[in-house]
Amino acid sequence: MSIDKTSTPEDHVVENPEAARGADVAVDPRLLVREQGFAGYVTEFKRKMKAGDLGSIPVVIGLVIIWIIFQSLNSNFLTAGNLSDISVAMVGTGMIAVGIVFVLLLGEIDLSVGSVSGVAGATFAVLNVTHGMNEVLAFVLAILTGTVAGAIHGFFFAKIGVPAFAVTLAGLLFWNGFMLKILGDNGTINLNSDGLVAKLTNYYFSDVAAAYGLAIAVTMLFFLTSFFGNKRREAAGVPSRPLSETILRTVLLAIVAFAVAIVYNQYKGLPLAVVIFVAVLLITDFVLRRTAYGRKIFALGGSVEASRRAGINVEMVRISVFAISGTFAAIGGLFIASKIASANQGAGGGDLLMNAIAAAVIGGTSLFGGRGRTWNALLGVLVIVSIQYGLALEGIASPVQYMITGGVLLATVVIDAVTRKTQKTAGRA
């Protein structure tokens, strides 16, 4: 076969230059939103549905259905008092679920969080009540017990190679026994009703300006973050949301935020527990989505080997993630101790572990790793606690609560598995 070495670029004339330009330029589907207006939103929505990118839509729809059902059964369900109680009750489990989200993003599991939360409550009670230690110091040391426990689990997992399931199962048993040991024969230590930990769940900002102020602050923070984020994307020449969409999202958030503020002001006011929880969600979401450390966590959840080849210190990231899980388990344990005003032998037991993991998964965090946000913990725990309070208003026993929660969890896992399979088919996994 002969090759004409004397040919020039001019000899190779493209017969259809329009077709060639169309083949060379790939249009990002997200640009359709800017180019086609409302039709672009419809097209983008259909694309996401076909690709299995459901986001938080299923859990939001499910939450609305749950509220409608319980309100139809009992008109007291959507009262200001009941909704406020639900929001405070969910914080303890929600804090633990935030830590679980970090672990699930790696594609791993932490079964020790229930026992670690119990140890934190017991540690604070023993140090502060039994030994008279300063409340703030006892509070910090109680949280650090969770950090140390999580780091130990992470060490055995990352350095020794023990599966996370096995090491955290061992941790569940060990820390539960440790909690029983430090509580002593009595088994229950009552907390000071006016103390630091007690105020975590019983303190309310009664001034109406507090709830409205928080609503304004959250709305403005969202708008400014979105606006300047889009400006940076435009400057970098990558797709960004149009200003009209940013404004629309801000308006929708403002409606929800002020509706919540109105509900709180009709009862006792803005709960301190909710303020702390929202702050934690904002900070952890920023860490995961806006920092190099957060990107490393997502990378590990996608592929450990690829992350290692990219120069990521896999072992240290794994240890730190389990330390974070233990820290939030301890924080959640202190909120739970605050709710019951004591530390007792039953702390960290029962359905706490199940609910914390279920909250993260139901909220939208994938069990397979690499997909999720800490806001998923808020949605998931809101679903679970809403079910619990709704059934309690109807006088339905705990066994039925377990069955319903288990059914919701199974449905969520099925959706997650189907979504993952759909994304593989669409070439996005």
JSON list of C-alpha atoms in Angstrom, two decimals, residues 125-282:
[
{"chain": "A", "resi": 125, "resn": "ALA", "atom": "CA", "xyz": [-21.86, 12.68, 83.62]},
{"chain": "A", "resi": 126, "resn": "VAL", "atom": "CA", "xyz": [-19.06, 10.95, 85.54]},
{"chain": "A", "resi": 127, "resn": "LEU", "atom": "CA", "xyz": [-16.60, 13.81, 85.15]},
{"chain": "A", "resi": 128, "resn": "ASN", "atom": "CA", "xyz": [-19.03, 16.65, 85.83]},
{"chain": "A", "resi": 129, "resn": "VAL", "atom": "CA", "xyz": [-21.57, 15.20, 88.26]},
{"chain": "A", "resi": 130, "resn": "THR", "atom": "CA", "xyz": [-19.59, 12.52, 90.08]},
{"chain": "A", "resi": 131, "resn": "HIS", "atom": "CA", "xyz": [-16.18, 14.19, 90.18]},
{"chain": "A", "resi": 132, "resn": "GLY", "atom": "CA", "xyz": [-17.23, 17.85, 89.98]},
{"chain": "A", "resi": 133, "resn": "MET", "atom": "CA", "xyz": [-15.17, 18.76, 86.92]},
{"chain": "A", "resi": 134, "resn": "ASN", "atom": "CA", "xyz": [-15.92, 22.03, 85.14]},
{"chain": "A", "resi": 135, "resn": "GLU", "atom": "CA", "xyz": [-18.78, 21.60, 82.67]},
{"chain": "A", "resi": 136, "resn": "VAL", "atom": "CA", "xyz": [-16.95, 23.00, 79.65]},
{"chain": "A", "resi": 137, "resn": "LEU", "atom": "CA", "xyz": [-13.86, 20.85, 80.24]},
{"chain": "A", "resi": 138, "resn": "ALA", "atom": "CA", "xyz": [-15.99, 17.74, 80.83]},
{"chain": "A", "resi": 139, "resn": "PHE", "atom": "CA", "xyz": [-17.94, 18.54, 77.66]},
{"chain": "A", "resi": 140, "resn": "VAL", "atom": "CA", "xyz": [-14.77, 18.81, 75.56]},
{"chain": "A", "resi": 141, "resn": "LEU", "atom": "CA", "xyz": [-13.27, 15.63, 77.02]},
{"chain": "A", "resi": 142, "resn": "ALA", "atom": "CA", "xyz": [-16.52, 13.75, 76.36]},
{"chain": "A", "resi": 143, "resn": "ILE", "atom": "CA", "xyz": [-16.38, 14.73, 72.69]},
{"chain": "A", "resi": 144, "resn": "LEU", "atom": "CA", "xyz": [-12.70, 13.78, 72.50]},
{"chain": "A", "resi": 145, "resn": "THR", "atom": "CA", "xyz": [-13.55, 10.28, 73.72]},
{"chain": "A", "resi": 146, "resn": "GLY", "atom": "CA", "xyz": [-15.53, 9.86, 70.52]},
{"chain": "A", "resi": 147, "resn": "THR", "atom": "CA", "xyz": [-12.69, 11.24, 68.42]},
{"chain": "A", "resi": 148, "resn": "VAL", "atom": "CA", "xyz": [-10.19, 8.84, 69.99]},
{"chain": "A", "resi": 149, "resn": "ALA", "atom": "CA", "xyz": [-12.55, 5.87, 69.66]},
{"chain": "A", "resi": 150, "resn": "GLY", "atom": "CA", "xyz": [-13.12, 6.63, 65.98]},
{"chain": "A", "resi": 151, "resn": "ALA", "atom": "CA", "xyz": [-9.40, 7.09, 65.33]},
{"chain": "A", "resi": 152, "resn": "ILE", "atom": "CA", "xyz": [-8.71, 3.69, 66.91]},
{"chain": "A", "resi": 153, "resn": "HIS", "atom": "CA", "xyz": [-11.26, 2.06, 64.61]},
{"chain": "A", "resi": 154, "resn": "GLY", "atom": "CA", "xyz": [-9.75, 3.87, 61.64]},
{"chain": "A", "resi": 155, "resn": "PHE", "atom": "CA", "xyz": [-6.24, 2.74, 62.59]},
{"chain": "A", "resi": 156, "resn": "PHE", "atom": "CA", "xyz": [-7.18, -0.94, 62.64]},
{"chain": "A", "resi": 157, "resn": "PHE", "atom": "CA", "xyz": [-9.09, -0.53, 59.37]},
{"chain": "A", "resi": 158, "resn": "ALA", "atom": "CA", "xyz": [-6.55, 1.56, 57.44]},
{"chain": "A", "resi": 159, "resn": "LYS", "atom": "CA", "xyz": [-3.22, 0.37, 58.87]},
{"chain": "A", "resi": 160, "resn": "ILE", "atom": "CA", "xyz": [-3.88, -3.23, 59.91]},
{"chain": "A", "resi": 161, "resn": "GLY", "atom": "CA", "xyz": [-6.42, -4.06, 57.21]},
{"chain": "A", "resi": 162, "resn": "VAL", "atom": "CA", "xyz": [-9.25, -5.26, 59.44]},
{"chain": "A", "resi": 163, "resn": "PRO", "atom": "CA", "xyz": [-12.60, -4.84, 57.61]},
{"chain": "A", "resi": 164, "resn": "ALA", "atom": "CA", "xyz": [-14.55, -1.82, 58.86]},
{"chain": "A", "resi": 165, "resn": "PHE", "atom": "CA", "xyz": [-17.55, -4.00, 59.61]},
{"chain": "A", "resi": 166, "resn": "ALA", "atom": "CA", "xyz": [-15.53, -6.24, 61.92]},
{"chain": "A", "resi": 167, "resn": "VAL", "atom": "CA", "xyz": [-13.56, -3.55, 63.73]},
{"chain": "A", "resi": 168, "resn": "THR", "atom": "CA", "xyz": [-16.59, -1.34, 64.39]},
{"chain": "A", "resi": 169, "resn": "LEU", "atom": "CA", "xyz": [-18.65, -4.35, 65.48]},
{"chain": "A", "resi": 170, "resn": "ALA", "atom": "CA", "xyz": [-15.91, -5.06, 68.02]},
{"chain": "A", "resi": 171, "resn": "GLY", "atom": "CA", "xyz": [-16.04, -1.39, 68.95]},
{"chain": "A", "resi": 172, "resn": "LEU", "atom": "CA", "xyz": [-19.79, -1.61, 69.50]},
{"chain": "A", "resi": 173, "resn": "LEU", "atom": "CA", "xyz": [-19.28, -4.33, 72.10]},
{"chain": "A", "resi": 174, "resn": "PHE", "atom": "CA", "xyz": [-16.16, -2.85, 73.70]},
{"chain": "A", "resi": 175, "resn": "TRP", "atom": "CA", "xyz": [-17.48, 0.71, 74.14]},
{"chain": "A", "resi": 176, "resn": "ASN", "atom": "CA", "xyz": [-20.80, -0.53, 75.41]},
{"chain": "A", "resi": 177, "resn": "GLY", "atom": "CA", "xyz": [-18.99, -2.50, 78.09]},
{"chain": "A", "resi": 178, "resn": "PHE", "atom": "CA", "xyz": [-16.77, 0.50, 78.84]},
{"chain": "A", "resi": 179, "resn": "MET", "atom": "CA", "xyz": [-19.86, 2.69, 79.30]},
{"chain": "A", "resi": 180, "resn": "LEU", "atom": "CA", "xyz": [-21.42, 0.22, 81.74]},
{"chain": "A", "resi": 181, "resn": "LYS", "atom": "CA", "xyz": [-18.13, 0.05, 83.67]},
{"chain": "A", "resi": 182, "resn": "ILE", "atom": "CA", "xyz": [-17.74, 3.80, 84.20]},
{"chain": "A", "resi": 183, "resn": "LEU", "atom": "CA", "xyz": [-21.43, 4.28, 85.11]},
{"chain": "A", "resi": 184, "resn": "GLY", "atom": "CA", "xyz": [-20.99, 1.83, 88.00]},
{"chain": "A", "resi": 185, "resn": "ASP", "atom": "CA", "xyz": [-23.55, -0.25, 89.83]},
{"chain": "A", "resi": 186, "resn": "ASN", "atom": "CA", "xyz": [-26.17, 2.48, 89.98]},
{"chain": "A", "resi": 187, "resn": "GLY", "atom": "CA", "xyz": [-26.30, 2.66, 86.20]},
{"chain": "A", "resi": 188, "resn": "THR", "atom": "CA", "xyz": [-27.89, 6.12, 86.00]},
{"chain": "A", "resi": 189, "resn": "ILE", "atom": "CA", "xyz": [-26.47, 9.59, 86.63]},
{"chain": "A", "resi": 190, "resn": "ASN", "atom": "CA", "xyz": [-28.86, 12.51, 86.50]},
{"chain": "A", "resi": 191, "resn": "LEU", "atom": "CA", "xyz": [-27.60, 15.72, 84.91]},
{"chain": "A", "resi": 192, "resn": "ASN", "atom": "CA", "xyz": [-27.99, 19.24, 86.22]},
{"chain": "A", "resi": 193, "resn": "SER", "atom": "CA", "xyz": [-31.25, 20.52, 84.71]},
{"chain": "A", "resi": 194, "resn": "ASP", "atom": "CA", "xyz": [-29.76, 24.01, 84.36]},
{"chain": "A", "resi": 195, "resn": "GLY", "atom": "CA", "xyz": [-26.34, 22.88, 83.17]},
{"chain": "A", "resi": 196, "resn": "LEU", "atom": "CA", "xyz": [-24.57, 23.18, 79.85]},
{"chain": "A", "resi": 197, "resn": "VAL", "atom": "CA", "xyz": [-25.64, 19.83, 78.40]},
{"chain": "A", "resi": 198, "resn": "ALA", "atom": "CA", "xyz": [-29.24, 20.20, 79.58]},
{"chain": "A", "resi": 199, "resn": "LYS", "atom": "CA", "xyz": [-29.53, 23.51, 77.73]},
{"chain": "A", "resi": 200, "resn": "LEU", "atom": "CA", "xyz": [-28.59, 21.87, 74.44]},
{"chain": "A", "resi": 201, "resn": "THR", "atom": "CA", "xyz": [-32.19, 20.71, 73.99]},
{"chain": "A", "resi": 202, "resn": "ASN", "atom": "CA", "xyz": [-34.24, 22.75, 76.47]},
{"chain": "A", "resi": 203, "resn": "TYR", "atom": "CA", "xyz": [-33.05, 26.26, 75.59]},
{"chain": "A", "resi": 204, "resn": "TYR", "atom": "CA", "xyz": [-35.12, 28.36, 73.16]},
{"chain": "A", "resi": 205, "resn": "PHE", "atom": "CA", "xyz": [-34.51, 31.84, 71.77]},
{"chain": "A", "resi": 206, "resn": "SER", "atom": "CA", "xyz": [-37.90, 33.29, 72.68]},
{"chain": "A", "resi": 207, "resn": "ASP", "atom": "CA", "xyz": [-37.44, 36.59, 70.83]},
{"chain": "A", "resi": 208, "resn": "VAL", "atom": "CA", "xyz": [-39.22, 36.32, 67.45]},
{"chain": "A", "resi": 209, "resn": "ALA", "atom": "CA", "xyz": [-36.32, 38.18, 65.84]},
{"chain": "A", "resi": 210, "resn": "ALA", "atom": "CA", "xyz": [-34.05, 35.15, 66.43]},
{"chain": "A", "resi": 211, "resn": "ALA", "atom": "CA", "xyz": [-35.99, 32.77, 64.17]},
{"chain": "A", "resi": 212, "resn": "TYR", "atom": "CA", "xyz": [-36.56, 35.39, 61.49]},
{"chain": "A", "resi": 213, "resn": "GLY", "atom": "CA", "xyz": [-32.94, 36.50, 61.73]},
{"chain": "A", "resi": 214, "resn": "LEU", "atom": "CA", "xyz": [-31.71, 32.95, 61.17]},
{"chain": "A", "resi": 215, "resn": "ALA", "atom": "CA", "xyz": [-34.06, 32.58, 58.19]},
{"chain": "A", "resi": 216, "resn": "ILE", "atom": "CA", "xyz": [-32.66, 35.78, 56.66]},
{"chain": "A", "resi": 217, "resn": "ALA", "atom": "CA", "xyz": [-29.07, 34.75, 57.36]},
{"chain": "A", "resi": 218, "resn": "VAL", "atom": "CA", "xyz": [-29.47, 31.30, 55.78]},
{"chain": "A", "resi": 219, "resn": "THR", "atom": "CA", "xyz": [-31.23, 32.74, 52.73]},
{"chain": "A", "resi": 220, "resn": "MET", "atom": "CA", "xyz": [-28.63, 35.45, 52.18]},
{"chain": "A", "resi": 221, "resn": "LEU", "atom": "CA", "xyz": [-25.75, 33.02, 52.69]},
{"chain": "A", "resi": 222, "resn": "PHE", "atom": "CA", "xyz": [-27.25, 30.69, 50.08]},
{"chain": "A", "resi": 223, "resn": "PHE", "atom": "CA", "xyz": [-27.74, 33.49, 47.56]},
{"chain": "A", "resi": 224, "resn": "LEU", "atom": "CA", "xyz": [-24.28, 34.98, 47.99]},
{"chain": "A", "resi": 225, "resn": "THR", "atom": "CA", "xyz": [-22.60, 31.56, 47.84]},
{"chain": "A", "resi": 226, "resn": "SER", "atom": "CA", "xyz": [-24.52, 30.64, 44.68]},
{"chain": "A", "resi": 227, "resn": "PHE", "atom": "CA", "xyz": [-24.05, 34.04, 43.05]},
{"chain": "A", "resi": 228, "resn": "PHE", "atom": "CA", "xyz": [-20.30, 34.32, 43.53]},
{"chain": "A", "resi": 229, "resn": "GLY", "atom": "CA", "xyz": [-19.86, 30.62, 42.79]},
{"chain": "A", "resi": 230, "resn": "ASN", "atom": "CA", "xyz": [-21.55, 31.12, 39.42]},
{"chain": "A", "resi": 231, "resn": "LYS", "atom": "CA", "xyz": [-19.36, 34.16, 38.75]},
{"chain": "A", "resi": 232, "resn": "ARG", "atom": "CA", "xyz": [-16.24, 32.07, 39.33]},
{"chain": "A", "resi": 233, "resn": "ARG", "atom": "CA", "xyz": [-17.55, 29.35, 37.02]},
{"chain": "A", "resi": 234, "resn": "GLU", "atom": "CA", "xyz": [-18.32, 31.88, 34.31]},
{"chain": "A", "resi": 235, "resn": "ALA", "atom": "CA", "xyz": [-14.86, 33.38, 34.62]},
{"chain": "A", "resi": 236, "resn": "ALA", "atom": "CA", "xyz": [-13.38, 29.90, 34.25]},
{"chain": "A", "resi": 237, "resn": "GLY", "atom": "CA", "xyz": [-15.51, 29.24, 31.17]},
{"chain": "A", "resi": 238, "resn": "VAL", "atom": "CA", "xyz": [-17.47, 26.33, 32.63]},
{"chain": "A", "resi": 239, "resn": "PRO", "atom": "CA", "xyz": [-21.27, 25.89, 32.74]},
{"chain": "A", "resi": 240, "resn": "SER", "atom": "CA", "xyz": [-23.05, 27.77, 35.52]},
{"chain": "A", "resi": 241, "resn": "ARG", "atom": "CA", "xyz": [-26.61, 28.44, 36.59]},
{"chain": "A", "resi": 242, "resn": "PRO", "atom": "CA", "xyz": [-28.25, 31.58, 35.19]},
{"chain": "A", "resi": 243, "resn": "LEU", "atom": "CA", "xyz": [-29.07, 34.38, 37.61]},
{"chain": "A", "resi": 244, "resn": "SER", "atom": "CA", "xyz": [-32.79, 33.71, 37.18]},
{"chain": "A", "resi": 245, "resn": "GLU", "atom": "CA", "xyz": [-32.38, 30.17, 38.50]},
{"chain": "A", "resi": 246, "resn": "THR", "atom": "CA", "xyz": [-30.31, 31.37, 41.44]},
{"chain": "A", "resi": 247, "resn": "ILE", "atom": "CA", "xyz": [-33.01, 33.88, 42.33]},
{"chain": "A", "resi": 248, "resn": "LEU", "atom": "CA", "xyz": [-35.73, 31.23, 42.00]},
{"chain": "A", "resi": 249, "resn": "ARG", "atom": "CA", "xyz": [-33.86, 28.81, 44.28]},
{"chain": "A", "resi": 250, "resn": "THR", "atom": "CA", "xyz": [-33.29, 31.61, 46.79]},
{"chain": "A", "resi": 251, "resn": "VAL", "atom": "CA", "xyz": [-36.98, 32.52, 46.82]},
{"chain": "A", "resi": 252, "resn": "LEU", "atom": "CA", "xyz": [-37.99, 28.88, 47.39]},
{"chain": "A", "resi": 253, "resn": "LEU", "atom": "CA", "xyz": [-35.48, 28.56, 50.23]},
{"chain": "A", "resi": 254, "resn": "ALA", "atom": "CA", "xyz": [-36.74, 31.82, 51.75]},
{"chain": "A", "resi": 255, "resn": "ILE", "atom": "CA", "xyz": [-40.32, 30.53, 51.70]},
{"chain": "A", "resi": 256, "resn": "VAL", "atom": "CA", "xyz": [-39.32, 27.35, 53.53]},
{"chain": "A", "resi": 257, "resn": "ALA", "atom": "CA", "xyz": [-37.04, 29.18, 55.99]},
{"chain": "A", "resi": 258, "resn": "PHE", "atom": "CA", "xyz": [-39.64, 31.78, 56.96]},
{"chain": "A", "resi": 259, "resn": "ALA", "atom": "CA", "xyz": [-42.37, 29.15, 57.20]},
{"chain": "A", "resi": 260, "resn": "VAL", "atom": "CA", "xyz": [-40.20, 27.27, 59.71]},
{"chain": "A", "resi": 261, "resn": "ALA", "atom": "CA", "xyz": [-39.51, 30.52, 61.59]},
{"chain": "A", "resi": 262, "resn": "ILE", "atom": "CA", "xyz": [-43.24, 31.23, 61.84]},
{"chain": "A", "resi": 263, "resn": "VAL", "atom": "CA", "xyz": [-43.85, 27.74, 63.25]},
{"chain": "A", "resi": 264, "resn": "TYR", "atom": "CA", "xyz": [-41.14, 28.15, 65.88]},
{"chain": "A", "resi": 265, "resn": "ASN", "atom": "CA", "xyz": [-42.43, 31.58, 66.94]},
{"chain": "A", "resi": 266, "resn": "GLN", "atom": "CA", "xyz": [-45.89, 30.12, 67.47]},
{"chain": "A", "resi": 267, "resn": "TYR", "atom": "CA", "xyz": [-44.47, 27.81, 70.14]},
{"chain": "A", "resi": 268, "resn": "LYS", "atom": "CA", "xyz": [-41.46, 28.48, 72.41]},
{"chain": "A", "resi": 269, "resn": "GLY", "atom": "CA", "xyz": [-39.23, 30.15, 69.87]},
{"chain": "A", "resi": 270, "resn": "LEU", "atom": "CA", "xyz": [-36.10, 29.06, 68.01]},
{"chain": "A", "resi": 271, "resn": "PRO", "atom": "CA", "xyz": [-34.49, 25.95, 69.60]},
{"chain": "A", "resi": 272, "resn": "LEU", "atom": "CA", "xyz": [-30.77, 26.15, 70.31]},
{"chain": "A", "resi": 273, "resn": "ALA", "atom": "CA", "xyz": [-30.41, 22.53, 69.20]},
{"chain": "A", "resi": 274, "resn": "VAL", "atom": "CA", "xyz": [-31.67, 23.36, 65.71]},
{"chain": "A", "resi": 275, "resn": "VAL", "atom": "CA", "xyz": [-29.30, 26.33, 65.40]},
{"chain": "A", "resi": 276, "resn": "ILE", "atom": "CA", "xyz": [-26.33, 24.12, 66.27]},
{"chain": "A", "resi": 277, "resn": "PHE", "atom": "CA", "xyz": [-27.48, 21.38, 63.89]},
{"chain": "A", "resi": 278, "resn": "VAL", "atom": "CA", "xyz": [-27.90, 23.79, 60.97]},
{"chain": "A", "resi": 279, "resn": "ALA", "atom": "CA", "xyz": [-24.45, 25.26, 61.67]},
{"chain": "A", "resi": 280, "resn": "VAL", "atom": "CA", "xyz": [-22.92, 21.76, 61.67]},
{"chain": "A", "resi": 281, "resn": "LEU", "atom": "CA", "xyz": [-24.61, 20.93, 58.36]},
{"chain": "A", "resi": 282, "resn": "LEU", "atom": "CA", "xyz": [-23.36, 24.14, 56.76]}
]
